Coordinates of C-alpha atoms in Angstrom, one line a residue:
M1 CA 0.1 -0.1 0.1
R2 CA 1.0 3.5 -0.8
S3 CA 1.9 5.3 2.5
V4 CA -0.3 8.6 3.5
F5 CA 2.9 10.3 3.6
S6 CA 6.6 9.3 2.9
G7 CA 8.5 7.8 5.7
L8 CA 5.7 6.4 7.6
P9 CA 7.2 3.6 10.0
E10 CA 5.8 -0.1 9.3
G11 CA 2.6 -0.8 11.3
I12 CA 0.0 1.4 9.3
S13 CA 1.0 0.8 5.6
S14 CA 1.6 -2.7 5.8
L15 CA -1.6 -3.7 7.4
G16 CA -3.5 -1.3 5.3
D17 CA -3.5 -3.6 2.1
E18 CA -5.5 -6.3 4.1
R19 CA -8.1 -3.9 5.2
R20 CA -8.6 -2.5 1.7
A21 CA -9.4 -6.0 0.4
N22 CA -11.8 -6.4 2.8
H23 CA -13.9 -3.3 2.4
K24 CA -15.7 -2.1 -0.7
R25 CA -14.9 1.6 -1.6
P26 CA -18.3 3.4 -1.6
N27 CA -19.7 4.4 -4.9
R28 CA -19.5 8.5 -4.1
K29 CA -16.6 10.4 -2.3
M30 CA -17.5 12.5 0.5
N31 CA -16.9 16.0 0.9
A32 CA -14.8 16.9 4.2
I33 CA -16.6 20.2 4.2
D34 CA -20.3 19.3 3.1
T35 CA -21.4 17.2 6.0
H36 CA -24.9 17.2 4.9
S37 CA -24.1 15.6 1.6
A38 CA -21.6 13.3 3.8
D39 CA -24.2 12.2 5.9
R40 CA -27.3 11.8 3.7
D41 CA -26.9 8.1 2.7
F42 CA -27.6 7.2 6.1
S43 CA -29.1 10.0 8.1
E44 CA -32.5 8.4 8.0
S45 CA -31.1 5.4 10.3
V46 CA -28.1 6.9 12.2
W47 CA -29.5 10.7 13.3
A48 CA -33.0 8.7 14.4
G49 CA -31.4 7.0 17.1
S50 CA -30.5 3.5 15.7
K51 CA -27.0 2.3 15.8
R52 CA -24.7 2.5 12.9
T53 CA -21.6 0.5 13.0
F54 CA -18.1 1.7 12.0
D55 CA -14.6 0.4 12.3
A56 CA -13.5 3.4 14.4
V57 CA -15.0 6.6 15.8
V58 CA -12.9 9.4 16.2
V59 CA -14.0 12.1 18.7
G60 CA -12.5 16.1 17.9
A61 CA -11.4 16.8 14.6
G62 CA -8.4 19.1 15.6
A63 CA -4.6 18.1 15.1
S64 CA -4.7 14.9 16.7
G65 CA -8.5 13.8 15.6
G66 CA -8.0 14.9 12.1
F67 CA -4.6 13.3 11.5
A68 CA -6.1 10.0 13.1
A69 CA -9.0 10.1 10.8
E70 CA -6.2 10.2 7.9
L71 CA -4.2 7.5 9.0
L72 CA -7.0 5.1 9.6
T73 CA -9.2 5.8 6.7
A74 CA -5.6 5.2 4.7
A75 CA -5.2 1.9 6.2
G76 CA -8.8 1.1 4.9
L77 CA -11.0 1.4 7.9
Q78 CA -14.3 2.9 7.8
V79 CA -14.4 6.1 10.3
L80 CA -16.8 8.3 11.9
L81 CA -15.4 11.6 12.8
L82 CA -17.4 13.5 15.5
D83 CA -16.5 17.0 16.1
A84 CA -18.4 19.6 18.4
G85 CA -18.1 22.6 16.1
H86 CA -20.3 23.8 13.4
P87 CA -19.6 24.7 9.4
E88 CA -17.9 27.9 9.5
G89 CA -20.9 30.6 9.0
S90 CA -23.7 28.1 10.0
S91 CA -23.5 28.8 13.8
P92 CA -23.4 32.1 15.0
S93 CA -26.5 34.4 14.9
A94 CA -26.5 37.5 12.5
P95 CA -25.4 40.0 15.5
S96 CA -22.7 37.7 16.0
R97 CA -21.3 37.4 12.6
I98 CA -21.4 41.2 12.1
L99 CA -19.4 41.6 15.5
A100 CA -16.8 39.0 14.1
Q101 CA -16.5 40.6 10.8
K102 CA -15.7 44.2 12.5
L103 CA -13.1 42.8 15.0
A104 CA -11.5 40.8 12.3
S105 CA -10.9 44.2 10.5
L106 CA -9.6 45.9 13.4
A107 CA -7.2 42.8 14.4
S108 CA -5.5 42.4 10.9
P109 CA -3.1 44.8 10.0
V110 CA -3.4 43.8 6.2
R111 CA -7.1 44.7 6.3
M112 CA -6.3 48.3 7.7
P113 CA -2.7 49.1 5.6
F114 CA -2.9 52.9 6.1
V115 CA -3.3 52.8 10.2
P116 CA 0.0 53.2 11.9
E117 CA 0.9 50.2 14.1
P118 CA 0.7 52.4 17.4
L119 CA -2.8 53.8 16.7
L120 CA -3.8 50.3 15.7
A121 CA -2.8 48.8 18.7
A122 CA -4.9 51.6 20.8
M123 CA -7.7 50.6 18.9
R124 CA -7.3 46.9 19.5
M125 CA -7.2 47.5 23.3
P126 CA -11.1 47.9 23.9
L127 CA -12.0 44.7 21.7
P128 CA -12.0 42.3 24.6
L129 CA -14.8 44.2 26.3
L130 CA -16.9 43.6 23.3
G131 CA -16.5 39.6 24.1
R132 CA -17.9 39.8 28.0
F133 CA -21.4 39.4 26.8
R134 CA -20.9 35.7 25.5
Q135 CA -17.1 35.0 25.6
P136 CA -15.9 36.6 28.9
I137 CA -13.0 33.6 29.0
Q138 CA -12.4 33.1 25.5
S139 CA -11.8 36.7 25.0
K140 CA -8.8 36.8 27.4
C141 CA -7.1 34.8 24.6
H142 CA -4.5 37.1 22.5
A143 CA -6.0 35.9 19.3
W144 CA -9.5 35.8 20.3
S145 CA -10.2 39.3 18.4
R146 CA -9.1 37.9 15.1
K147 CA -11.9 35.4 14.9
P148 CA -14.3 35.3 17.9
A149 CA -16.4 32.8 16.1
A150 CA -14.0 30.2 16.3
Y151 CA -14.0 30.0 20.1
V152 CA -16.7 28.6 22.1
D153 CA -19.7 30.4 23.8
D154 CA -18.8 30.6 27.4
I155 CA -22.4 30.5 28.5
D156 CA -23.2 27.5 26.8
C157 CA -20.1 26.0 27.5
P158 CA -19.2 26.8 31.2
F159 CA -16.7 25.4 33.6
V160 CA -16.2 25.7 37.5
E161 CA -13.1 27.3 39.1
A162 CA -12.3 26.1 42.2
G163 CA -11.4 28.5 45.0
D164 CA -9.7 31.5 44.3
N165 CA -7.4 30.0 41.6
P166 CA -8.2 31.5 38.2
F167 CA -7.7 29.3 35.1
Y168 CA -9.0 30.4 31.9
W169 CA -10.0 27.6 29.4
I170 CA -9.5 28.8 26.0
R171 CA -11.5 26.3 23.5
S172 CA -12.0 26.2 19.9
R173 CA -14.5 23.7 18.1
G174 CA -14.4 23.0 14.5
I175 CA -12.0 21.4 11.9
G176 CA -8.6 21.9 12.5
G177 CA -9.2 23.0 16.1
R178 CA -7.2 25.8 17.7
L179 CA -4.3 24.7 15.0
A180 CA -6.5 26.6 12.6
V181 CA -7.2 29.7 14.3
P182 CA -5.6 33.1 13.2
G183 CA -3.0 34.0 15.3
H184 CA -1.9 30.5 16.4
G185 CA 2.1 30.5 16.4
G186 CA 2.1 27.0 14.1
V187 CA 5.4 25.9 16.0
Y188 CA 6.2 22.4 15.7
V189 CA 9.2 21.0 17.9
R190 CA 10.4 17.7 19.5
L191 CA 10.7 17.2 23.1
G192 CA 14.3 17.2 24.1
T193 CA 16.3 14.6 25.9
E194 CA 16.3 16.7 28.9
E195 CA 12.6 16.8 29.0
F196 CA 11.7 13.6 28.3
A197 CA 12.4 11.9 31.4
F198 CA 12.2 7.8 31.3
G199 CA 12.7 5.6 34.1
N200 CA 14.0 8.2 36.7
D201 CA 10.9 10.2 38.2
S202 CA 7.9 8.5 38.4
R203 CA 5.7 12.0 38.3
R204 CA 7.6 13.0 35.3
S205 CA 8.6 9.6 33.4
W206 CA 7.3 8.5 30.2
P207 CA 6.7 4.8 29.7
F208 CA 9.4 4.5 27.0
P209 CA 12.4 6.1 25.8
L210 CA 12.8 9.3 23.4
K211 CA 14.2 7.3 20.8
E212 CA 10.8 5.2 20.7
L213 CA 9.2 8.4 19.4
D214 CA 12.1 9.5 16.7
P215 CA 10.4 7.7 13.7
W216 CA 7.2 9.1 14.4
Y217 CA 8.5 12.3 14.7
S218 CA 10.2 12.0 11.4
A219 CA 7.3 10.7 9.7
V220 CA 5.0 13.6 11.1
E221 CA 7.8 16.4 10.0
K222 CA 7.8 14.9 6.6
R223 CA 4.0 14.8 6.4
L224 CA 4.1 18.5 7.5
G225 CA 7.0 19.5 5.2
L226 CA 9.4 20.1 8.2
L227 CA 12.0 17.7 7.5
A228 CA 14.9 18.6 5.2
A229 CA 16.1 15.9 3.0
G230 CA 18.7 13.4 4.2
A231 CA 18.1 14.4 7.9
R232 CA 18.4 11.7 10.2
D233 CA 15.6 10.4 12.5
S234 CA 17.0 11.9 15.8
E235 CA 17.6 15.4 14.0
P236 CA 14.9 17.8 15.0
A237 CA 13.0 19.7 12.2
T238 CA 15.0 23.0 11.4
G239 CA 12.0 24.7 9.7
T240 CA 12.5 26.7 6.4
K241 CA 15.5 28.4 4.6
T242 CA 16.8 31.4 6.3
D243 CA 16.8 34.6 4.6
E244 CA 18.6 37.8 5.4
L245 CA 16.8 38.9 7.9
R246 CA 16.8 35.6 9.9
H247 CA 20.6 35.8 9.4
A248 CA 20.9 39.1 11.0
V249 CA 18.6 38.3 13.7
M250 CA 20.5 35.0 14.7
L251 CA 23.7 36.5 14.4
R252 CA 22.9 39.2 17.1
L253 CA 21.5 36.4 19.2
L254 CA 24.4 34.1 19.0
R255 CA 27.2 36.8 19.5
R256 CA 25.8 37.3 22.7
W257 CA 24.9 33.7 23.6
P258 CA 27.1 31.5 21.2
K259 CA 25.8 27.9 22.9
M260 CA 22.2 28.9 22.6
N261 CA 19.9 26.3 20.8
I262 CA 18.1 28.6 18.2
E263 CA 15.8 27.6 15.6
S264 CA 14.1 29.6 12.5
C265 CA 10.6 28.5 12.1
K266 CA 7.8 29.6 10.1
A267 CA 4.0 29.3 11.1
I268 CA 3.0 26.9 8.5
P269 CA -0.8 26.1 7.5
P270 CA -1.9 23.2 9.2
P271 CA -2.2 20.1 7.5
D272 CA -6.1 19.5 5.7
C273 CA -5.9 16.0 7.5
V274 CA -9.5 16.0 7.1
A275 CA -10.0 16.4 3.7
T276 CA -7.4 14.2 3.0
A277 CA -9.4 11.5 4.8
A278 CA -12.6 12.1 2.8
R279 CA -11.1 11.5 -0.5
T280 CA -10.4 7.9 0.8
G281 CA -14.1 7.5 0.7
R282 CA -14.2 6.0 3.9
L283 CA -14.9 9.1 6.3
V284 CA -18.1 10.2 7.4
L285 CA -17.9 13.6 9.3
R286 CA -20.6 14.7 11.5
Q287 CA -20.5 18.7 12.8
G288 CA -22.4 19.7 15.8
A289 CA -21.9 16.5 17.4
I290 CA -21.4 16.7 21.3
A291 CA -20.0 13.7 22.7
R292 CA -21.9 12.3 25.7
S293 CA -20.0 9.1 26.6
I294 CA -17.9 6.4 25.4
S295 CA -20.0 3.1 25.4
V296 CA -17.9 0.3 27.1
E297 CA -18.9 -3.4 27.6
N298 CA -16.7 -6.1 29.5
G299 CA -13.6 -3.8 29.3
R300 CA -13.8 -3.3 25.6
A301 CA -14.9 0.0 23.6
K302 CA -18.2 -0.4 21.7
G303 CA -18.9 2.7 20.4
V304 CA -19.9 6.6 21.3
T305 CA -23.2 8.5 22.2
W306 CA -23.2 12.2 20.9
F307 CA -26.3 14.9 21.2
D308 CA -26.6 15.9 17.5
T309 CA -27.2 19.6 17.6
A310 CA -28.8 19.5 13.9
T311 CA -31.4 16.8 14.8
Q312 CA -31.6 18.1 18.6
K313 CA -31.7 14.0 19.2
E314 CA -29.1 11.8 21.1
C315 CA -27.2 9.5 18.7
T316 CA -25.1 6.2 18.9
A317 CA -22.4 4.8 16.5
A318 CA -20.7 1.5 17.2
A319 CA -17.4 0.7 16.7
S320 CA -14.4 -1.7 17.8
M321 CA -12.1 1.4 18.1
V322 CA -12.7 4.6 19.6
F323 CA -10.2 7.5 19.3
L324 CA -10.5 10.4 21.8
C325 CA -8.8 13.5 20.4
A326 CA -11.4 16.1 21.8
S327 CA -8.1 18.2 23.4
P328 CA -6.9 17.2 26.8
L329 CA -9.7 18.7 29.4
E330 CA -12.7 17.6 27.0
S331 CA -11.1 14.1 26.4
T332 CA -10.5 13.6 30.4
R333 CA -14.2 14.7 30.7
L334 CA -15.5 12.3 28.5
L335 CA -13.6 9.3 30.3
M336 CA -15.4 10.8 33.6
L337 CA -18.5 10.6 32.2
S338 CA -18.0 6.9 30.9
H339 CA -18.5 3.6 32.7
D340 CA -18.4 -0.1 31.8
K341 CA -22.2 -1.2 31.3
T342 CA -21.3 -4.7 32.3
K343 CA -19.0 -3.9 35.4
G344 CA -20.7 -0.7 36.5
T345 CA -17.7 1.1 37.2
P346 CA -16.4 4.3 35.8
L347 CA -13.3 4.4 33.4
G348 CA -10.0 5.0 35.2
A349 CA -11.7 4.2 38.8
K350 CA -9.0 2.2 39.8
S351 CA -5.7 4.8 38.8
N352 CA -5.3 7.5 41.3
S353 CA -4.6 9.7 38.0
L354 CA -7.4 10.5 36.3
G355 CA -8.2 14.2 36.2
N356 CA -4.9 14.7 38.1
F357 CA -1.4 15.9 37.2
L358 CA -3.0 19.1 34.9
M359 CA -0.2 21.3 33.4
D360 CA -0.2 24.3 31.4
H361 CA 2.9 26.5 30.3
V362 CA 3.6 29.4 32.3
V363 CA 3.6 32.2 29.9
M364 CA 5.1 35.5 29.9
R365 CA 4.8 37.8 26.7
A366 CA 6.5 41.2 25.8
D367 CA 6.4 43.6 22.8
A368 CA 9.5 45.5 21.7
F369 CA 10.2 48.1 18.8
G370 CA 13.6 48.8 17.3
P371 CA 15.1 50.2 13.9
W372 CA 14.9 47.9 10.9
P373 CA 18.1 46.6 10.1
P374 CA 19.6 48.6 7.0
G375 CA 20.1 47.1 3.7
I376 CA 17.2 44.4 4.3
S377 CA 14.1 44.6 2.4
K378 CA 10.8 43.3 3.7
K379 CA 7.1 44.7 3.2
W380 CA 4.7 45.6 6.0
G381 CA 2.2 43.3 6.4
E382 CA 4.1 40.1 5.5
E383 CA 4.1 37.1 7.5
P384 CA 6.3 37.6 10.7
L385 CA 9.7 35.7 10.9
G386 CA 10.0 33.3 13.8
F387 CA 12.3 31.9 16.0
L388 CA 12.7 29.4 18.6
L389 CA 15.0 29.4 21.4
Q390 CA 14.6 26.2 23.0
R391 CA 15.5 25.7 26.6
F392 CA 16.9 29.3 26.7
G393 CA 16.3 29.4 30.4
T394 CA 18.9 26.8 30.8
C395 CA 21.5 28.1 28.1
E396 CA 25.0 27.5 29.5
D397 CA 25.9 31.3 28.4
R398 CA 23.4 32.9 30.7
N399 CA 24.0 33.5 34.5
P400 CA 23.4 30.1 36.6
E401 CA 21.6 32.2 39.2
Q402 CA 18.7 32.9 36.5
H403 CA 18.4 29.7 35.1
S404 CA 14.8 28.2 34.9
N405 CA 13.6 25.5 32.6
F406 CA 11.7 27.7 29.8
G407 CA 12.1 28.5 26.2
V408 CA 11.2 31.5 24.0
Q409 CA 9.4 32.2 20.9
I410 CA 10.4 35.2 18.8
Y411 CA 8.4 36.7 16.0
A412 CA 9.8 39.8 13.9
A413 CA 7.9 41.9 11.6
K414 CA 7.8 45.4 10.0
T415 CA 5.8 47.8 11.2
A416 CA 3.8 50.2 9.2
L417 CA 6.3 53.0 10.4
G418 CA 9.2 51.0 8.8
R419 CA 10.3 49.7 12.3
M420 CA 11.3 46.1 13.4
G421 CA 8.4 45.1 15.9
L422 CA 9.4 42.1 17.9
Y423 CA 6.7 39.7 19.7
L424 CA 8.3 37.5 22.6
S425 CA 6.6 34.9 24.4
A426 CA 8.5 32.6 27.4
F427 CA 7.0 29.4 28.1
H428 CA 8.0 27.8 31.5
E429 CA 7.6 24.1 32.4
M430 CA 4.8 23.5 34.8
L431 CA 5.7 20.5 37.0
P432 CA 3.3 17.5 37.3
Q433 CA 1.5 18.1 40.7
A434 CA -1.5 15.5 41.9
N435 CA -3.3 18.6 43.3
N436 CA -3.5 20.4 40.1
R437 CA -6.8 18.5 39.1
V438 CA -9.9 18.4 37.2
A439 CA -13.2 16.6 38.3
L440 CA -17.1 16.6 37.5
D441 CA -19.1 19.4 38.9
P442 CA -22.1 17.7 40.5
H443 CA -24.2 21.1 40.4
R444 CA -23.6 22.4 37.0
C445 CA -24.2 21.4 33.3
D446 CA -23.6 23.0 30.2
R447 CA -26.2 23.9 27.5
W448 CA -26.7 20.2 26.8
G449 CA -27.1 18.9 30.1
I450 CA -23.5 17.1 30.3
P451 CA -21.8 17.9 33.5
V452 CA -19.2 20.5 33.4
L453 CA -15.7 20.7 34.7
R454 CA -14.4 21.8 37.9
I455 CA -10.8 22.9 37.4
D456 CA -8.4 23.5 40.3
C457 CA -4.8 24.7 39.2
R458 CA -2.4 26.7 40.8
H459 CA 1.4 27.6 40.0
G460 CA 4.1 26.3 42.6
L461 CA 6.9 27.4 43.8
S462 CA 9.2 26.5 40.5
E463 CA 6.7 28.2 38.4
T464 CA 6.6 31.4 40.4
R465 CA 10.2 31.9 40.7
G466 CA 10.7 31.3 37.0
A467 CA 8.5 34.3 36.3
G468 CA 11.2 36.5 37.4
S469 CA 14.0 34.8 35.2
M470 CA 11.7 34.9 32.3
K471 CA 11.0 38.5 32.5
L472 CA 14.7 39.5 32.7
A473 CA 15.4 37.2 29.9
L474 CA 12.8 39.2 27.5
A475 CA 14.5 42.2 28.6
E476 CA 17.9 40.8 27.8
L477 CA 16.6 39.6 24.2
A478 CA 14.9 42.9 23.2
E479 CA 18.0 44.7 24.2
T480 CA 20.7 42.3 22.3
L481 CA 18.0 43.0 19.3
D482 CA 18.4 46.7 19.6
A483 CA 14.9 47.1 20.7
K484 CA 13.3 49.0 23.4
I485 CA 10.5 47.1 25.2
R486 CA 6.8 48.9 24.8
R487 CA 4.9 46.5 26.8
V488 CA 5.9 43.5 29.0
D489 CA 3.5 41.5 31.6
D490 CA 3.7 42.4 35.0
C491 CA 3.9 39.1 36.1
H492 CA 3.2 35.7 34.4
A493 CA -0.2 34.8 32.7
A494 CA -2.7 33.1 34.6
S495 CA -3.3 29.3 34.0
G496 CA -4.4 28.1 31.0
L497 CA -3.5 31.2 28.7
A498 CA -0.8 29.6 27.2
M499 CA -3.4 27.1 25.7
H500 CA -1.0 24.1 26.1
E501 CA -2.9 22.0 28.4
C502 CA -1.3 18.5 29.5
G503 CA -1.8 15.8 31.5
T504 CA -4.8 14.5 33.6
A505 CA -5.4 11.2 31.9
R506 CA -1.3 10.4 31.8
M507 CA 0.1 7.4 30.0
G508 CA 2.3 4.8 32.1
N509 CA 3.3 1.3 32.8
D510 CA 1.0 0.6 35.8
P511 CA -2.8 0.8 35.8
L512 CA -2.6 1.8 39.3
T513 CA -0.9 5.1 38.7
S514 CA -1.7 5.7 34.9
V515 CA -4.9 5.7 32.9
L516 CA -3.3 4.9 29.5
D517 CA -1.1 2.0 28.6
P518 CA 2.4 2.8 26.7
N519 CA 0.5 2.5 23.3
S520 CA -2.4 5.2 24.5
E521 CA -4.8 2.8 24.8
C522 CA -7.0 3.0 28.1
W523 CA -6.3 0.1 30.8
D524 CA -10.3 -0.3 31.6
A525 CA -11.3 -0.1 27.8
R526 CA -9.3 -1.8 25.2
G527 CA -9.8 -0.4 21.8
L528 CA -10.2 3.1 23.3
F529 CA -7.3 5.2 22.5
L530 CA -6.3 8.9 23.9
T531 CA -3.8 10.6 21.9
D532 CA -4.1 14.6 22.6
A533 CA -2.0 16.1 25.2
A534 CA -4.1 14.8 28.2
S535 CA -1.7 11.5 27.7
F536 CA 1.8 13.4 28.8
P537 CA 3.3 12.7 32.0
S538 CA 5.3 15.7 31.8
Q539 CA 5.2 18.9 29.4
G540 CA 8.8 20.0 29.1
T541 CA 9.1 23.8 27.6
A542 CA 7.9 22.8 23.8
N543 CA 4.8 23.4 22.0
P544 CA 3.4 20.0 22.3
T545 CA 1.4 19.9 18.9
L546 CA 4.0 18.1 17.2
T547 CA 4.7 15.3 19.9
V548 CA 0.5 14.8 20.0
L549 CA 1.0 14.0 16.3
A550 CA 3.6 11.6 16.7
L551 CA 1.7 9.9 19.6
T552 CA -1.3 9.7 17.1
A553 CA 0.7 8.2 14.4
R554 CA 2.3 5.4 16.7
A555 CA -1.3 4.7 18.5
C556 CA -2.7 4.4 14.9
A557 CA -0.2 1.9 13.8
H558 CA -0.7 -0.1 16.9
A559 CA -4.6 0.0 16.5
V560 CA -4.7 -1.1 13.3
E561 CA -2.3 -3.9 13.9
T562 CA -4.4 -5.0 16.9
F563 CA -7.5 -4.5 15.0
G564 CA -6.4 -7.1 12.4
S565 CA -5.5 -9.5 15.1
R566 CA -8.5 -9.4 16.9
G567 CA -10.6 -10.1 13.7
H568 CA -13.0 -7.4 14.4

């Protein structure tokens, strides 16, 4: 079988031929966007409440869910993809659409090309006030104003904060998830050996060594177009070709910190995995599907139950495999809502980990402006150039007294006044603590009658101390690049605003201390896989997206192999 992308390790491709031989291709290819035409041939039976059988059901069409759908359909499986979002433009009311259009005009510099950057920044400042009516939490996101309709309605989708610990749960429902939201950094980076603990610290330890992920990292990097030709599996992706501005910025940084690990990176568009899966003719996509629970009997996954917002009815689909990819906290909520019908026990009941060890990067941001480097041409409004300073907080060239475990992302762009604008974000690792946790709230439900999460998350001493080191580092970086800081966070942002949530359904080698086994399969429900960042035992300093995709590819290979051996 021809692999989904060049370089995919054995597991998916080798077993796909057998599955394809046993499946007849549907007469009609389904459109990944037009969900109504995709569903029309069985809408009478499924949406009326009767069961429909698939090989696999994937919950969530974000980064991991879309990728799982692509890989599983390529392996010959019939897949139902459920996503809680709506087709673009169909869900918001008319006033919401008008407001979103006006906000997008103010938020995008390309749409207002003659307004100087300082004035444009001042005009943007009151925009979050408009979001307080329906999106008081979502409007806290730095990119919310660019596309408010991409984020959930906080009135319909509430959660509860425990005590005095603020947590901002930023959520986006729809094809692509948060990757498809304007303003997403689009950074794909591997976890380093210093961050991927194995066999030494039970709280932070992963159940396999980092080298186990190397071929999966490489395969995903090739799928994204990141891996340079001839690069070895152990080499991380290095981004795109360096141009004059990249060279000038990197040269200044390396002159001051010669031992610094710096990579140039470019925000690449997310892969259109759902469309790729649809072209196989083996995908059914249902949007507006609010998952309620996973069906489990005798320790085996049997399917998914969801509320269909289009028909206002509860629906069920049967499958021997279920992939939970709804985003870390949503996936954990679904596990908590699900019980083994035969045993009468909730999933993860025998583990002390379900809902615990919530992590989100501690983030601090700054904006700085300086003179544009002479002799370098770049137009205002072009895509900013990105730089990733991995583990900058522990760089050997920095003062050891200032060391802390964080990395920095820098974006450089030309402003309307011809200056260089620098947008800096430092991300500090949050250590896994059992008292940072989520649970179902017994008193409150969302618009669809589903119990919401109660979130209890607070920064520890390590994260609090790291904030001071991050603020100093941002000032050092701006100074090195001959720029003056215009705005810097007074303290680190509240939990959740980094939008890198990890943990609460960790993988491990012991069902008493973990929710998932080393293959991302639920100990209590065989055939149920969870491949978003809820599975992380620790998070390091890197953006989790690339690791999520690598774990998804690895789990899909295992699932296809196991699916074949079980004989459905």
